[in-house]
XYZ file of C-alpha atoms in Angstrom:
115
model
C -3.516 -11.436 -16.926
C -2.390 -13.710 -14.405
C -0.734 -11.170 -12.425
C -3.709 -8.948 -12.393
C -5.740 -11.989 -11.208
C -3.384 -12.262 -8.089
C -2.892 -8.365 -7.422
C -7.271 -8.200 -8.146
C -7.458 -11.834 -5.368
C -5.122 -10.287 -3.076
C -6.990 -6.696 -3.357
C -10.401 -8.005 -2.720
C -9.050 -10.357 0.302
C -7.167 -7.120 1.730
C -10.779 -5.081 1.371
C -12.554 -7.674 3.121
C -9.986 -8.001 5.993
C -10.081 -4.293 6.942
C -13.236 -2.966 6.281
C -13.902 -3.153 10.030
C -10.265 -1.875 10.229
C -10.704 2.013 9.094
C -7.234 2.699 10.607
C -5.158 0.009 8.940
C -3.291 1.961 6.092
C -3.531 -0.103 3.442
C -4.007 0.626 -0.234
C -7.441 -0.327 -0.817
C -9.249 -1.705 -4.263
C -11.531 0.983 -5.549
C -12.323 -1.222 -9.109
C -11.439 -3.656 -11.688
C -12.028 -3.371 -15.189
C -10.511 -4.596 -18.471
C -9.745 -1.970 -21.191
C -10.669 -2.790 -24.094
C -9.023 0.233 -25.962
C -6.098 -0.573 -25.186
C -5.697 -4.265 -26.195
C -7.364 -6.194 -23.150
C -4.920 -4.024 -20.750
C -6.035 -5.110 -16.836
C -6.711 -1.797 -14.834
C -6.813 -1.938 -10.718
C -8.263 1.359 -9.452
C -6.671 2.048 -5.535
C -7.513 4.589 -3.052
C -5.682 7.557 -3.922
C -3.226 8.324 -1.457
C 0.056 8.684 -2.116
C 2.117 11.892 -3.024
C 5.234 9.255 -3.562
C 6.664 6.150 -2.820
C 9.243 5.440 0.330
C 12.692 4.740 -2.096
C 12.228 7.668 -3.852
C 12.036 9.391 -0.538
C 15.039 7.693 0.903
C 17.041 8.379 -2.218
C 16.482 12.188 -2.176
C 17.826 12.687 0.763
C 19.242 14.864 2.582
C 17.646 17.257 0.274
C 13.823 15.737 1.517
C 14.927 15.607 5.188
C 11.862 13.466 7.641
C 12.114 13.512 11.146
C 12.676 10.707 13.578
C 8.914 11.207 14.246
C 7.935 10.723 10.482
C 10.011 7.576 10.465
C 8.667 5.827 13.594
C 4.706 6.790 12.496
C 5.478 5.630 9.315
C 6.779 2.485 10.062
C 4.079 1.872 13.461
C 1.311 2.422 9.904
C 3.225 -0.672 8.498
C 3.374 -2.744 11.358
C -0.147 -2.160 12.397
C -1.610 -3.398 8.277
C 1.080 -6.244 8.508
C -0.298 -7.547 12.108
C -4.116 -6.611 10.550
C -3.770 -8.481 7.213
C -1.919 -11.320 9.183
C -4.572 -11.716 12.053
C -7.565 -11.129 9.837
C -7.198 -12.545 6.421
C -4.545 -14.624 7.041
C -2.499 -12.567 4.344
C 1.873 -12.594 3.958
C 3.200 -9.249 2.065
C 5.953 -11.094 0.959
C 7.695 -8.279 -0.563
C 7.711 -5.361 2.614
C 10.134 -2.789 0.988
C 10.467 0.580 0.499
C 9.141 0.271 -2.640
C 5.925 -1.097 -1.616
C 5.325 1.864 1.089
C 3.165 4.748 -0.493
C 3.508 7.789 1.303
C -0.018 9.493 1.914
C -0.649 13.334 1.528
C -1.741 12.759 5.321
C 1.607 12.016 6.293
C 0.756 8.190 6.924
C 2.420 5.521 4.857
C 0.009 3.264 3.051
C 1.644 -0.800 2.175
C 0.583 -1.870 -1.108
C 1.474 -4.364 -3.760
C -0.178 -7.688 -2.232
C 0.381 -9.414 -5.848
């Protein structure tokens, strides 16, 4: 529960710190609950945005080819949340990987995992 504590802190600080900032792409909280049925299991709801992560991306390629233009949006959508969350809320990813972009049906990549 710990963890979920963090990720549900970090979530709610991140919500606060951009709701004035409709263009940062970041993974917003939607809810929190505790379920109940399943043994106490923590459950974070998020915007739902992505259609899949950045690795898996990078590690189907070339059959999943992106353009140069893809890239450099995708990584301006990262810079701009980093410099928001920084500026704003005083918040440090920490952990800025592939893993940790979401790729949005939009074409936008969306940073999550603030735990």
């Amino acid at each position: 529960r710990s963890d979920h504590e963090a990720e549900l802190s970090s979530l709610t600080k991140v919500a606060a710190a951009c709701a004035s900032l409709p263009h940062v792409r970041v993974v917003r909280l939607v809810a929190s609950f505790i379920d109940d049925s399943h043994g106490g299991c923590c459950c974070l709801v998020t915007t739902p945005v992505a259609r899949t992560d950045l690795s898996k991306l990078l590690s189907s390629c070339p059959q999943q080819d992106y353009s140069f233009d893809d890239a450099l949006r995708w990584a301006l959508d990262i810079a701009t949340a980093l410099s928001a969350l920084h500026r704003t809320a005083k918040l440090y990813h920490g952990d800025v990987s592939p893993r940790n972009v979401l790729l949005g049906h939009d074409g936008h990549a969306y940073l999550t995992d603030y735990g």
